[in-house]
Amino acid sequence: RKEVEQDPGPFNVPEGATVAFNCTYSNSASQSFFWYRQDCRKEPKLLMSVYSSGNEDGRFTAQLNRASQYISLLIRDSKLSDSATYLCVVNDLYGNKLVFGAGTILRVKS
Amino acid sequence: GAVVSQHPSRVICKSGTSVKIECRSLDFQATTMFWYRQFPKQSLMLMATSNEGSKATYEQGVEKDKFLINHASLTLSTLTVTSAHPEDSSFYICSARDDVRGNYGYTFGSGTRLTVV
């Protein structure tokens, strides 16, 4: 089983749509969780950290369910510029490194 | 914000030659840096963890003699791909972890696209 699993997509949505991505992780000792965004042929960039109580940043909302070892990202009012690959990332306290999911491709179309 | 400079951004080399990639944290100290490789349409795969002043820790399946890592200061790590072959062609990305921000302070370099011909 992969340490971090994501639906690869692609998710094809119209502008203005709401879209949700899910991610599961296998290591119950994981302590830090992130969503990164990666554009084609570019480096990953931090979108947002994910906190236990859930957190929101503008149109983006992240949720964490430790019991189910599940992380989600909700994007409201999708923009064309949101088209990218979204990476679920987990930092293992004991491993002391970032573990990346394979990413979910989002394509927002006009 | 935190910036990591990675050079070169793109390199084409002949089989059998060596290529050095630099990763430099510009405005923070990073005792720990990470080197990743990404093949087309695949996720980032951690190759090794670079620690200032000590030997790097390599992930399983990564040849330490082929991918030489040097982390001589708190702001600079280098990855040298020795005797490169076409199968080493990939996107190499470094990441530096801010000593102050810890787990919430990872910054990536812009990557190096290596093509071995």
PDB file of C-alpha atoms in Angstrom:
ATOM      1  CA  ARG A   1       0.000   0.000   0.000  1.00  0.00           C
ATOM      2  CA  LYS A   2       1.332   3.472  -0.886  1.00  0.00           C
ATOM      3  CA  GLU A   3       2.042   5.830   1.998  1.00  0.00           C
ATOM      4  CA  VAL A   4      -0.093   8.564   0.446  1.00  0.00           C
ATOM      5  CA  GLU A   5      -2.846   7.755  -2.023  1.00  0.00           C
ATOM      6  CA  GLN A   6      -4.786  10.098  -4.247  1.00  0.00           C
ATOM      7  CA  ASP A   7      -7.231   9.756  -7.102  1.00  0.00           C
ATOM      8  CA  PRO A   8      -5.124  10.763 -10.122  1.00  0.00           C
ATOM      9  CA  GLY A   9      -8.094  12.235 -11.982  1.00  0.00           C
ATOM     10  CA  PRO A  10      -8.177  14.171 -14.196  1.00  0.00           C
ATOM     11  CA  PHE A  11     -11.037  16.205 -12.848  1.00  0.00           C
ATOM     12  CA  ASN A  12     -12.479  18.273 -15.693  1.00  0.00           C
ATOM     13  CA  VAL A  13     -14.724  21.018 -14.351  1.00  0.00           C
ATOM     14  CA  PRO A  14     -16.237  24.234 -15.720  1.00  0.00           C
ATOM     15  CA  GLU A  15     -15.259  27.617 -14.367  1.00  0.00           C
ATOM     16  CA  GLY A  16     -17.150  28.445 -11.208  1.00  0.00           C
ATOM     17  CA  ALA A  17     -17.584  24.831 -10.165  1.00  0.00           C
ATOM     18  CA  THR A  18     -16.770  23.431  -6.749  1.00  0.00           C
ATOM     19  CA  VAL A  19     -14.415  20.469  -6.739  1.00  0.00           C
ATOM     20  CA  ALA A  20     -13.112  18.269  -3.943  1.00  0.00           C
ATOM     21  CA  PHE A  21     -10.019  16.090  -3.756  1.00  0.00           C
ATOM     22  CA  ASN A  22      -9.390  13.351  -1.256  1.00  0.00           C
ATOM     23  CA  CYS A  23      -6.251  11.738   0.027  1.00  0.00           C
ATOM     24  CA  THR A  24      -5.499   8.910   2.445  1.00  0.00           C
ATOM     25  CA  TYR A  25      -2.267   8.234   4.275  1.00  0.00           C
ATOM     26  CA  SER A  26      -1.053   5.035   5.848  1.00  0.00           C
ATOM     27  CA  ASN A  27       1.205   6.151   8.682  1.00  0.00           C
ATOM     28  CA  SER A  28      -0.845   6.926  11.777  1.00  0.00           C
ATOM     29  CA  ALA A  29       2.187   8.621  13.326  1.00  0.00           C
ATOM     30  CA  SER A  30       2.162  11.365  10.700  1.00  0.00           C
ATOM     31  CA  GLN A  31       2.083  14.810  12.235  1.00  0.00           C
ATOM     32  CA  SER A  32       2.086  17.404   9.472  1.00  0.00           C
ATOM     33  CA  PHE A  33      -0.085  17.610   6.390  1.00  0.00           C
ATOM     34  CA  PHE A  34      -0.015  19.817   3.356  1.00  0.00           C
ATOM     35  CA  TRP A  35      -1.514  20.436  -0.027  1.00  0.00           C
ATOM     36  CA  TYR A  36       0.953  21.480  -2.704  1.00  0.00           C
ATOM     37  CA  ARG A  37       0.234  22.633  -6.203  1.00  0.00           C
ATOM     38  CA  GLN A  38       2.458  21.707  -9.136  1.00  0.00           C
ATOM     39  CA  ASP A  39       2.165  23.280 -12.549  1.00  0.00           C
ATOM     40  CA  CYS A  40       3.468  21.451 -15.583  1.00  0.00           C
ATOM     41  CA  ARG A  41       7.265  21.200 -15.603  1.00  0.00           C
ATOM     42  CA  LYS A  42       7.576  23.366 -12.496  1.00  0.00           C
ATOM     43  CA  GLU A  43       8.451  22.753  -8.874  1.00  0.00           C
ATOM     44  CA  PRO A  44       5.726  22.104  -6.267  1.00  0.00           C
ATOM     45  CA  LYS A  45       4.520  25.137  -4.356  1.00  0.00           C
ATOM     46  CA  LEU A  46       2.794  25.084  -0.993  1.00  0.00           C
ATOM     47  CA  LEU A  47      -0.913  25.749  -1.318  1.00  0.00           C
ATOM     48  CA  MET A  48      -1.822  25.342   2.328  1.00  0.00           C
ATOM     49  CA  SER A  49      -1.008  23.439   5.455  1.00  0.00           C
ATOM     50  CA  VAL A  50      -3.780  21.265   6.865  1.00  0.00           C
ATOM     51  CA  TYR A  51      -4.664  21.598  10.532  1.00  0.00           C
ATOM     52  CA  SER A  52      -6.692  19.288  12.726  1.00  0.00           C
ATOM     53  CA  SER A  53      -9.539  21.750  13.090  1.00  0.00           C
ATOM     54  CA  GLY A  54      -9.743  22.329   9.354  1.00  0.00           C
ATOM     55  CA  ASN A  55      -8.711  25.568   7.748  1.00  0.00           C
ATOM     56  CA  GLU A  56      -9.734  27.877   4.962  1.00  0.00           C
ATOM     57  CA  ASP A  57      -7.787  30.206   2.726  1.00  0.00           C
ATOM     58  CA  GLY A  58     -10.007  32.137   0.376  1.00  0.00           C
ATOM     59  CA  ARG A  59     -11.637  29.688  -2.012  1.00  0.00           C
ATOM     60  CA  PHE A  60      -9.677  26.747  -0.597  1.00  0.00           C
ATOM     61  CA  THR A  61     -10.725  24.656   2.389  1.00  0.00           C
ATOM     62  CA  ALA A  62      -8.691  21.794   3.824  1.00  0.00           C
ATOM     63  CA  GLN A  63      -9.919  19.148   6.247  1.00  0.00           C
ATOM     64  CA  LEU A  64      -8.110  16.466   8.221  1.00  0.00           C
ATOM     65  CA  ASN A  65      -9.644  13.362   9.737  1.00  0.00           C
ATOM     66  CA  ARG A  66      -6.991  11.646  11.829  1.00  0.00           C
ATOM     67  CA  ALA A  67      -9.212   8.725  12.800  1.00  0.00           C
ATOM     68  CA  SER A  68      -9.770   7.820   9.159  1.00  0.00           C
ATOM     69  CA  GLN A  69      -6.339   9.043   8.069  1.00  0.00           C
ATOM     70  CA  TYR A  70      -7.984  11.147   5.420  1.00  0.00           C
ATOM     71  CA  ILE A  71      -7.291  14.638   4.073  1.00  0.00           C
ATOM     72  CA  SER A  72      -9.443  16.669   1.735  1.00  0.00           C
ATOM     73  CA  LEU A  73      -9.181  19.845  -0.302  1.00  0.00           C
ATOM     74  CA  LEU A  74     -12.215  21.780  -1.491  1.00  0.00           C
ATOM     75  CA  ILE A  75     -11.932  24.440  -4.163  1.00  0.00           C
ATOM     76  CA  ARG A  76     -14.885  26.763  -4.643  1.00  0.00           C
ATOM     77  CA  ASP A  77     -15.601  28.969  -7.647  1.00  0.00           C
ATOM     78  CA  SER A  78     -12.903  27.318  -9.758  1.00  0.00           C
ATOM     79  CA  LYS A  79     -10.787  29.551 -11.967  1.00  0.00           C
ATOM     80  CA  LEU A  80      -8.944  28.657 -15.139  1.00  0.00           C
ATOM     81  CA  SER A  81      -5.733  29.374 -13.254  1.00  0.00           C
ATOM     82  CA  ASP A  82      -6.536  26.621 -10.766  1.00  0.00           C
ATOM     83  CA  SER A  83      -5.666  24.062 -13.445  1.00  0.00           C
ATOM     84  CA  ALA A  84      -2.696  22.138 -12.056  1.00  0.00           C
ATOM     85  CA  THR A  85      -1.753  18.952 -10.262  1.00  0.00           C
ATOM     86  CA  TYR A  86      -2.593  18.971  -6.565  1.00  0.00           C
ATOM     87  CA  LEU A  87      -0.261  16.988  -4.354  1.00  0.00           C
ATOM     88  CA  CYS A  88      -1.236  15.630  -0.973  1.00  0.00           C
ATOM     89  CA  VAL A  89       1.854  15.659   1.224  1.00  0.00           C
ATOM     90  CA  VAL A  90       2.467  14.145   4.615  1.00  0.00           C
ATOM     91  CA  ASN A  91       5.417  14.648   6.910  1.00  0.00           C
ATOM     92  CA  ASP A  92       6.215  11.737   9.142  1.00  0.00           C
ATOM     93  CA  LEU A  93       7.595  12.811  12.497  1.00  0.00           C
ATOM     94  CA  TYR A  94       9.807   9.774  12.718  1.00  0.00           C
ATOM     95  CA  GLY A  95      10.765   9.699   9.073  1.00  0.00           C
ATOM     96  CA  ASN A  96      11.425  13.409   9.164  1.00  0.00           C
ATOM     97  CA  LYS A  97      10.743  13.847   5.486  1.00  0.00           C
ATOM     98  CA  LEU A  98       7.923  14.764   3.116  1.00  0.00           C
ATOM     99  CA  VAL A  99       6.030  11.970   1.405  1.00  0.00           C
ATOM    100  CA  PHE A 100       4.152  12.967  -1.729  1.00  0.00           C
ATOM    101  CA  GLY A 101       1.044  11.487  -3.204  1.00  0.00           C
ATOM    102  CA  ALA A 102       1.040  10.959  -6.951  1.00  0.00           C
ATOM    103  CA  GLY A 103      -1.157  14.004  -7.400  1.00  0.00           C
ATOM    104  CA  THR A 104      -4.631  14.782  -8.699  1.00  0.00           C
ATOM    105  CA  ILE A 105      -4.939  16.582 -12.006  1.00  0.00           C
ATOM    106  CA  LEU A 106      -7.467  19.394 -12.190  1.00  0.00           C
ATOM    107  CA  ARG A 107      -8.497  20.982 -15.474  1.00  0.00           C
ATOM    108  CA  VAL A 108     -10.798  23.967 -15.299  1.00  0.00           C
ATOM    109  CA  LYS A 109     -12.411  24.874 -18.604  1.00  0.00           C
ATOM    110  CA  SER A 110     -14.298  27.931 -19.760  1.00  0.00           C
TER     111      SER A 110
ATOM    112  CA  GLY B   1       9.391  34.731   1.669  1.00  0.00           C
ATOM    113  CA  ALA B   2      11.903  31.927   1.757  1.00  0.00           C
ATOM    114  CA  VAL B   3      13.758  31.363  -1.496  1.00  0.00           C
ATOM    115  CA  VAL B   4      15.772  28.402  -2.705  1.00  0.00           C
ATOM    116  CA  SER B   5      17.963  28.880  -5.726  1.00  0.00           C
ATOM    117  CA  GLN B   6      18.666  25.801  -7.830  1.00  0.00           C
ATOM    118  CA  HIS B   7      21.118  25.772 -10.734  1.00  0.00           C
ATOM    119  CA  PRO B   8      21.300  24.950 -13.516  1.00  0.00           C
ATOM    120  CA  SER B   9      17.656  24.940 -14.560  1.00  0.00           C
ATOM    121  CA  ARG B  10      18.363  22.859 -17.602  1.00  0.00           C
ATOM    122  CA  VAL B  11      21.340  20.796 -18.713  1.00  0.00           C
ATOM    123  CA  ILE B  12      22.096  18.515 -21.599  1.00  0.00           C
ATOM    124  CA  CYS B  13      25.116  16.280 -21.268  1.00  0.00           C
ATOM    125  CA  LYS B  14      26.722  13.340 -23.009  1.00  0.00           C
ATOM    126  CA  SER B  15      26.580   9.818 -21.626  1.00  0.00           C
ATOM    127  CA  GLY B  16      29.424   9.118 -19.264  1.00  0.00           C
ATOM    128  CA  THR B  17      29.903  12.674 -18.076  1.00  0.00           C
ATOM    129  CA  SER B  18      29.083  14.066 -14.639  1.00  0.00           C
ATOM    130  CA  VAL B  19      26.681  16.855 -13.839  1.00  0.00           C
ATOM    131  CA  LYS B  20      26.593  18.950 -10.682  1.00  0.00           C
ATOM    132  CA  ILE B  21      23.391  20.591  -9.462  1.00  0.00           C
ATOM    133  CA  GLU B  22      23.453  23.268  -6.763  1.00  0.00           C
ATOM    134  CA  CYS B  23      20.754  24.051  -4.251  1.00  0.00           C
ATOM    135  CA  ARG B  24      21.131  27.190  -2.171  1.00  0.00           C
ATOM    136  CA  SER B  25      18.863  28.665   0.498  1.00  0.00           C
ATOM    137  CA  LEU B  26      19.086  32.414   0.068  1.00  0.00           C
ATOM    138  CA  ASP B  27      17.576  33.879   3.199  1.00  0.00           C
ATOM    139  CA  PHE B  28      17.452  31.096   5.750  1.00  0.00           C
ATOM    140  CA  GLN B  29      19.596  28.343   7.142  1.00  0.00           C
ATOM    141  CA  ALA B  30      18.859  24.758   6.257  1.00  0.00           C
ATOM    142  CA  THR B  31      20.656  22.022   8.136  1.00  0.00           C
ATOM    143  CA  THR B  32      18.564  19.565   6.138  1.00  0.00           C
ATOM    144  CA  MET B  33      17.926  19.574   2.419  1.00  0.00           C
ATOM    145  CA  PHE B  34      16.233  16.973   0.272  1.00  0.00           C
ATOM    146  CA  TRP B  35      16.807  15.815  -3.279  1.00  0.00           C
ATOM    147  CA  TYR B  36      13.916  14.512  -5.366  1.00  0.00           C
ATOM    148  CA  ARG B  37      13.561  13.113  -8.845  1.00  0.00           C
ATOM    149  CA  GLN B  38      10.423  13.232 -10.941  1.00  0.00           C
ATOM    150  CA  PHE B  39       9.842  11.306 -14.144  1.00  0.00           C
ATOM    151  CA  PRO B  40       7.128  12.452 -16.577  1.00  0.00           C
ATOM    152  CA  LYS B  41       3.597  12.018 -15.227  1.00  0.00           C
ATOM    153  CA  GLN B  42       4.894  10.577 -11.974  1.00  0.00           C
ATOM    154  CA  SER B  43       5.129  11.947  -8.466  1.00  0.00           C
ATOM    155  CA  LEU B  44       8.208  13.293  -6.771  1.00  0.00           C
ATOM    156  CA  MET B  45      10.384  10.530  -5.400  1.00  0.00           C
ATOM    157  CA  LEU B  46      12.766  11.302  -2.576  1.00  0.00           C
ATOM    158  CA  MET B  47      16.302  10.275  -3.471  1.00  0.00           C
ATOM    159  CA  ALA B  48      18.205  11.368  -0.410  1.00  0.00           C
ATOM    160  CA  THR B  49      18.256  13.558   2.650  1.00  0.00           C
ATOM    161  CA  SER B  50      21.248  15.857   2.853  1.00  0.00           C
ATOM    162  CA  ASN B  51      22.533  16.900   6.270  1.00  0.00           C
ATOM    163  CA  GLU B  52      25.019  19.686   6.788  1.00  0.00           C
ATOM    164  CA  GLY B  53      28.331  18.359   7.993  1.00  0.00           C
ATOM    165  CA  SER B  54      27.449  14.693   7.749  1.00  0.00           C
ATOM    166  CA  LYS B  55      26.766  11.993   5.209  1.00  0.00           C
ATOM    167  CA  ALA B  56      23.570  12.008   3.235  1.00  0.00           C
ATOM    168  CA  THR B  57      20.884   9.414   3.862  1.00  0.00           C
ATOM    169  CA  TYR B  58      19.838   7.674   0.675  1.00  0.00           C
ATOM    170  CA  GLU B  59      16.470   6.078  -0.015  1.00  0.00           C
ATOM    171  CA  GLN B  60      16.305   2.436  -0.890  1.00  0.00           C
ATOM    172  CA  GLY B  61      17.321   1.775  -4.465  1.00  0.00           C
ATOM    173  CA  VAL B  62      19.280   5.003  -4.914  1.00  0.00           C
ATOM    174  CA  GLU B  63      22.971   4.440  -5.631  1.00  0.00           C
ATOM    175  CA  LYS B  64      25.053   6.605  -3.341  1.00  0.00           C
ATOM    176  CA  ASP B  65      28.125   6.265  -5.529  1.00  0.00           C
ATOM    177  CA  LYS B  66      26.230   7.498  -8.538  1.00  0.00           C
ATOM    178  CA  PHE B  67      24.422  10.379  -6.888  1.00  0.00           C
ATOM    179  CA  LEU B  68      26.994  12.181  -4.787  1.00  0.00           C
ATOM    180  CA  ILE B  69      25.671  14.664  -2.276  1.00  0.00           C
ATOM    181  CA  ASN B  70      27.678  17.302  -0.484  1.00  0.00           C
ATOM    182  CA  HIS B  71      26.174  19.640   2.117  1.00  0.00           C
ATOM    183  CA  ALA B  72      29.155  21.715   3.142  1.00  0.00           C
ATOM    184  CA  SER B  73      27.341  24.689   4.649  1.00  0.00           C
ATOM    185  CA  LEU B  74      23.982  25.606   6.144  1.00  0.00           C
ATOM    186  CA  THR B  75      22.899  27.169   2.868  1.00  0.00           C
ATOM    187  CA  LEU B  76      24.311  24.939   0.147  1.00  0.00           C
ATOM    188  CA  SER B  77      23.843  21.359  -0.964  1.00  0.00           C
ATOM    189  CA  THR B  78      25.056  19.871  -4.231  1.00  0.00           C
ATOM    190  CA  LEU B  79      24.021  16.756  -6.111  1.00  0.00           C
ATOM    191  CA  THR B  80      26.446  15.304  -8.627  1.00  0.00           C
ATOM    192  CA  VAL B  81      25.154  12.748 -11.092  1.00  0.00           C
ATOM    193  CA  THR B  82      28.237  10.752 -11.994  1.00  0.00           C
ATOM    194  CA  SER B  83      28.695   8.849 -15.250  1.00  0.00           C
ATOM    195  CA  ALA B  84      25.277   9.919 -16.408  1.00  0.00           C
ATOM    196  CA  HIS B  85      23.254   7.687 -18.719  1.00  0.00           C
ATOM    197  CA  PRO B  86      20.085   8.361 -20.701  1.00  0.00           C
ATOM    198  CA  GLU B  87      17.975   6.659 -18.024  1.00  0.00           C
ATOM    199  CA  ASP B  88      19.138   9.361 -15.576  1.00  0.00           C
ATOM    200  CA  SER B  89      17.302  11.961 -17.656  1.00  0.00           C
ATOM    201  CA  SER B  90      14.729  13.412 -15.311  1.00  0.00           C
ATOM    202  CA  PHE B  91      13.565  16.473 -13.396  1.00  0.00           C
ATOM    203  CA  TYR B  92      15.649  16.882 -10.238  1.00  0.00           C
ATOM    204  CA  ILE B  93      14.282  19.118  -7.496  1.00  0.00           C
ATOM    205  CA  CYS B  94      15.802  20.117  -4.192  1.00  0.00           C
ATOM    206  CA  SER B  95      14.007  21.262  -1.094  1.00  0.00           C
ATOM    207  CA  ALA B  96      15.419  23.032   1.927  1.00  0.00           C
ATOM    208  CA  ARG B  97      13.850  22.927   5.363  1.00  0.00           C
ATOM    209  CA  ASP B  98      14.107  26.142   7.331  1.00  0.00           C
ATOM    210  CA  ASP B  99      15.837  25.412  10.645  1.00  0.00           C
ATOM    211  CA  VAL B 100      13.523  27.868  12.409  1.00  0.00           C
ATOM    212  CA  ARG B 101      10.169  26.880  10.841  1.00  0.00           C
ATOM    213  CA  GLY B 102      10.848  23.148  10.790  1.00  0.00           C
ATOM    214  CA  ASN B 103       8.071  21.027   9.287  1.00  0.00           C
ATOM    215  CA  TYR B 104       6.231  24.134   8.067  1.00  0.00           C
ATOM    216  CA  GLY B 105       9.253  25.579   6.361  1.00  0.00           C
ATOM    217  CA  TYR B 106       9.958  23.512   3.274  1.00  0.00           C
ATOM    218  CA  THR B 107      10.869  25.493   0.181  1.00  0.00           C
ATOM    219  CA  PHE B 108      11.576  23.972  -3.200  1.00  0.00           C
ATOM    220  CA  GLY B 109      14.097  24.987  -5.790  1.00  0.00           C
ATOM    221  CA  SER B 110      12.832  25.533  -9.322  1.00  0.00           C
ATOM    222  CA  GLY B 111      14.237  22.216 -10.487  1.00  0.00           C
ATOM    223  CA  THR B 112      16.833  21.025 -12.956  1.00  0.00           C
ATOM    224  CA  ARG B 113      15.806  19.270 -16.122  1.00  0.00           C
ATOM    225  CA  LEU B 114      18.587  16.864 -17.031  1.00  0.00           C
ATOM    226  CA  THR B 115      18.796  15.312 -20.460  1.00  0.00           C
ATOM    227  CA  VAL B 116      21.530  12.769 -21.097  1.00  0.00           C
ATOM    228  CA  VAL B 117      22.211  12.054 -24.761  1.00  0.00           C
TER     229      VAL B 117
END
